[in-house]
């Protein structure tokens, strides 16, 4: 169906075929040049009063913008680690009270590198503890050496008994038995001879009796030697070995005791030396030395100030691991997801652009903003992790974040102003070469604030009316109805409604 719009009689002179051709050719030339320079600004109209733009194939990228503040992903809190210590030596007490005066320190906001000295505090009290404890260590070390020597002597005594005294004693007792046995045989023979000789008068009776008594004594000595040997084998050896083993065990226990005592005093000495080392505070990693806050206020630290145990001295942000804390408006939060790429612009660094990634997001609005009764606008916190490190980047700098929410390459696109919704249908007005305009149903896909993806209904290179409302204002303009697409249930954009 073709609609005809009556032309204004005063403009008929311009509508002659020659003039139309010249005007059309000139406008197309100028429009093509302008399109080359500024692709999405309307070209010079082909028809009077109608602005047009060309359907182009572009890479459609959609971003979400938000402001934020540079922070550090990792921040180390550096505390005063000296302790309240006391030691007693020879009845005299030595102590270090867990506090000391600052000797020197780096100023607030100083960039530092790993192991650089941040602060030195007075270590004289702890050095005195080290000297006193060193004396105790040497004393315990000498006592341990003495105990080890005593243990060695006890072990040698047992070896000496097993390999020397025991064998020697056994040989003596066995020798005594053999001698006693030989003596008994000799005296028995002599007594027999004396008894034979006594009747003949060669030996007196008293001598016989004396020899009998001597024989009895030898018999008793032999019995005693045998009993001594049996007792020694049964009891003497075991008793002596157990006594020697007990001496060894006592020596071993004493060695362990002295060793543990030495270890304890050496450990304390190490701890005191550690306290001396802690009086020199070094940076655990590269960063920016910031004087710590106490009760919400910066602590006044300077040479001469007394610092105490567990007092926070510095915050050391890691400048190699930075992020942006940002707030997303409720209207765009559903378009942003963890893992999306982002560009961060830092104003203080001459609008430097830094790549980043959405690290985390809160899916509930922030309390105190979106939860206030008198404010219906909600904001959601998000963290964008920055890639690598950027020279000059510091915490608390202001930044602008652009999150790339979609990237569709080589799609047909038109400006959002070129779409109109009529009777529930998305339509565009396509300019034809014969001066007419065709109303055509289209289907749209993804969109940005300025551009729309066209999935059906238009072809690359076609000219569409930029502002559909201008069609009605042009007298005599012919509007044709193009192919109809199935009716859309909803329209994502209603920029121009007729």
mmCIF file of C-alpha atoms in Angstrom, residues 79-212:
data_model
loop_
_atom_site.group_PDB
_atom_site.id
_atom_site.type_symbol
_atom_site.label_atom_id
_atom_site.label_comp_id
_atom_site.label_asym_id
_atom_site.label_seq_id
_atom_site.Cartn_x
_atom_site.Cartn_y
_atom_site.Cartn_z
ATOM 1 C CA UNK A 79 53.339 -3.608 64.675
ATOM 2 C CA UNK A 80 55.864 -3.064 67.438
ATOM 3 C CA UNK A 81 56.874 -6.632 68.350
ATOM 4 C CA UNK A 82 59.175 -6.087 71.318
ATOM 5 C CA UNK A 83 58.088 -7.848 74.531
ATOM 6 C CA UNK A 84 58.141 -7.246 78.262
ATOM 7 C CA UNK A 85 60.976 -9.514 79.481
ATOM 8 C CA UNK A 86 62.797 -10.143 82.774
ATOM 9 C CA UNK A 87 65.781 -12.280 83.739
ATOM 10 C CA UNK A 88 67.395 -13.061 87.130
ATOM 11 C CA UNK A 89 71.103 -13.846 87.297
ATOM 12 C CA UNK A 90 73.090 -14.212 90.532
ATOM 13 C CA UNK A 91 70.224 -12.706 92.503
ATOM 14 C CA UNK A 92 70.022 -9.623 90.280
ATOM 15 C CA UNK A 93 67.033 -8.916 88.039
ATOM 16 C CA UNK A 94 67.353 -7.498 84.538
ATOM 17 C CA UNK A 95 64.283 -6.424 82.549
ATOM 18 C CA UNK A 96 63.075 -4.800 79.333
ATOM 19 C CA UNK A 97 59.661 -3.235 79.690
ATOM 20 C CA UNK A 98 58.137 -3.852 76.247
ATOM 21 C CA UNK A 99 58.479 -0.210 75.214
ATOM 22 C CA UNK A 100 61.299 1.854 73.736
ATOM 23 C CA UNK A 101 62.026 5.185 72.090
ATOM 24 C CA UNK A 102 62.176 5.665 68.327
ATOM 25 C CA UNK A 103 65.691 6.435 67.118
ATOM 26 C CA UNK A 104 64.928 6.961 63.421
ATOM 27 C CA UNK A 105 62.106 6.306 60.954
ATOM 28 C CA UNK A 106 61.066 6.893 57.343
ATOM 29 C CA UNK A 107 58.481 9.665 56.790
ATOM 30 C CA UNK A 108 54.827 8.996 56.085
ATOM 31 C CA UNK A 109 54.095 8.150 52.431
ATOM 32 C CA UNK A 110 57.618 6.992 51.573
ATOM 33 C CA UNK A 111 57.876 4.332 48.816
ATOM 34 C CA UNK A 112 59.957 1.444 50.168
ATOM 35 C CA UNK A 113 61.346 -1.845 48.886
ATOM 36 C CA UNK A 114 61.527 -5.237 50.541
ATOM 37 C CA UNK A 115 63.890 -5.417 53.579
ATOM 38 C CA UNK A 116 64.350 -1.632 53.666
ATOM 39 C CA UNK A 117 64.625 -0.260 57.236
ATOM 40 C CA UNK A 118 61.417 1.530 58.209
ATOM 41 C CA UNK A 119 62.198 2.327 61.835
ATOM 42 C CA UNK A 120 64.868 1.801 64.493
ATOM 43 C CA UNK A 121 64.019 1.842 68.190
ATOM 44 C CA UNK A 122 66.272 1.773 71.251
ATOM 45 C CA UNK A 123 67.520 -1.790 71.863
ATOM 46 C CA UNK A 124 69.914 -1.168 74.801
ATOM 47 C CA UNK A 125 67.729 -2.960 77.392
ATOM 48 C CA UNK A 126 67.475 -6.046 75.211
ATOM 49 C CA UNK A 127 71.202 -6.000 74.479
ATOM 50 C CA UNK A 128 71.840 -6.128 78.240
ATOM 51 C CA UNK A 129 69.546 -9.142 78.484
ATOM 52 C CA UNK A 130 71.540 -10.777 75.698
ATOM 53 C CA UNK A 131 74.841 -10.257 77.550
ATOM 54 C CA UNK A 132 73.437 -11.622 80.814
ATOM 55 C CA UNK A 133 71.863 -14.600 79.131
ATOM 56 C CA UNK A 134 75.083 -15.345 77.247
ATOM 57 C CA UNK A 135 76.828 -15.860 80.602
ATOM 58 C CA UNK A 136 74.135 -18.332 81.672
ATOM 59 C CA UNK A 137 74.534 -20.163 78.379
ATOM 60 C CA UNK A 138 78.273 -20.600 78.882
ATOM 61 C CA UNK A 139 77.743 -21.822 82.458
ATOM 62 C CA UNK A 140 75.172 -24.392 81.375
ATOM 63 C CA UNK A 141 77.381 -25.472 78.502
ATOM 64 C CA UNK A 142 80.294 -26.219 80.891
ATOM 65 C CA UNK A 143 77.953 -28.143 83.233
ATOM 66 C CA UNK A 144 76.739 -30.206 80.312
ATOM 67 C CA UNK A 145 80.313 -31.028 79.301
ATOM 68 C CA UNK A 146 81.101 -32.081 82.877
ATOM 69 C CA UNK A 147 78.028 -34.335 82.963
ATOM 70 C CA UNK A 148 79.033 -35.925 79.663
ATOM 71 C CA UNK A 149 82.507 -36.653 81.040
ATOM 72 C CA UNK A 150 80.978 -38.242 84.161
ATOM 73 C CA UNK A 151 78.842 -40.431 81.941
ATOM 74 C CA UNK A 152 81.909 -41.490 79.958
ATOM 75 C CA UNK A 153 83.744 -42.445 83.189
ATOM 76 C CA UNK A 154 80.774 -44.533 84.344
ATOM 77 C CA UNK A 155 80.605 -46.325 81.013
ATOM 78 C CA UNK A 156 84.371 -47.008 81.163
ATOM 79 C CA UNK A 157 83.972 -48.409 84.699
ATOM 80 C CA UNK A 158 81.403 -50.922 83.443
ATOM 81 C CA UNK A 159 83.622 -51.919 80.535
ATOM 82 C CA UNK A 160 86.599 -52.203 82.924
ATOM 83 C CA UNK A 161 84.614 -54.525 85.194
ATOM 84 C CA UNK A 162 83.315 -56.721 82.363
ATOM 85 C CA UNK A 163 86.674 -57.064 80.660
ATOM 86 C CA UNK A 164 89.015 -56.773 83.650
ATOM 87 C CA UNK A 165 87.977 -56.889 87.290
ATOM 88 C CA UNK A 166 85.391 -59.595 86.872
ATOM 89 C CA UNK A 167 87.818 -62.001 85.173
ATOM 90 C CA UNK A 168 90.561 -61.108 87.609
ATOM 91 C CA UNK A 169 88.357 -61.849 90.636
ATOM 92 C CA UNK A 170 87.213 -65.156 89.172
ATOM 93 C CA UNK A 171 90.812 -66.195 88.563
ATOM 94 C CA UNK A 172 91.816 -65.278 92.122
ATOM 95 C CA UNK A 173 88.980 -67.270 93.681
ATOM 96 C CA UNK A 174 89.576 -70.269 91.456
ATOM 97 C CA UNK A 175 93.310 -70.089 92.231
ATOM 98 C CA UNK A 176 92.605 -70.055 95.925
ATOM 99 C CA UNK A 177 90.481 -73.175 95.559
ATOM 100 C CA UNK A 178 93.210 -74.994 93.659
ATOM 101 C CA UNK A 179 95.854 -74.006 96.193
ATOM 102 C CA UNK A 180 93.649 -75.080 99.092
ATOM 103 C CA UNK A 181 92.938 -78.401 97.430
ATOM 104 C CA UNK A 182 96.647 -79.009 96.810
ATOM 105 C CA UNK A 183 97.473 -78.038 100.382
ATOM 106 C CA UNK A 184 94.880 -80.477 101.730
ATOM 107 C CA UNK A 185 96.396 -83.340 99.718
ATOM 108 C CA UNK A 186 99.886 -82.492 100.928
ATOM 109 C CA UNK A 187 98.809 -82.250 104.542
ATOM 110 C CA UNK A 188 96.783 -85.451 104.291
ATOM 111 C CA UNK A 189 99.891 -87.350 103.154
ATOM 112 C CA UNK A 190 101.998 -85.823 105.936
ATOM 113 C CA UNK A 191 99.384 -86.649 108.553
ATOM 114 C CA UNK A 192 99.258 -90.257 107.347
ATOM 115 C CA UNK A 193 103.065 -90.474 107.598
ATOM 116 C CA UNK A 194 103.077 -88.893 111.062
ATOM 117 C CA UNK A 195 100.457 -91.330 112.305
ATOM 118 C CA UNK A 196 102.616 -94.238 111.080
ATOM 119 C CA UNK A 197 105.755 -92.812 112.572
ATOM 120 C CA UNK A 198 104.288 -91.861 115.946
ATOM 121 C CA UNK A 199 104.244 -95.464 117.365
ATOM 122 C CA UNK A 200 107.880 -95.882 116.349
ATOM 123 C CA UNK A 201 108.830 -92.754 118.250
ATOM 124 C CA UNK A 202 109.847 -90.647 115.296
ATOM 125 C CA UNK A 203 106.942 -88.213 115.633
ATOM 126 C CA UNK A 204 105.411 -86.973 118.836
ATOM 127 C CA UNK A 205 101.715 -87.130 119.565
ATOM 128 C CA UNK A 206 101.438 -83.358 119.758
ATOM 129 C CA UNK A 207 102.867 -83.001 116.271
ATOM 130 C CA UNK A 208 100.265 -85.439 114.956
ATOM 131 C CA UNK A 209 97.530 -83.413 116.593
ATOM 132 C CA UNK A 210 98.954 -80.215 115.152
ATOM 133 C CA UNK A 211 98.975 -81.672 111.673
ATOM 134 C CA UNK A 212 95.374 -82.782 112.128
#
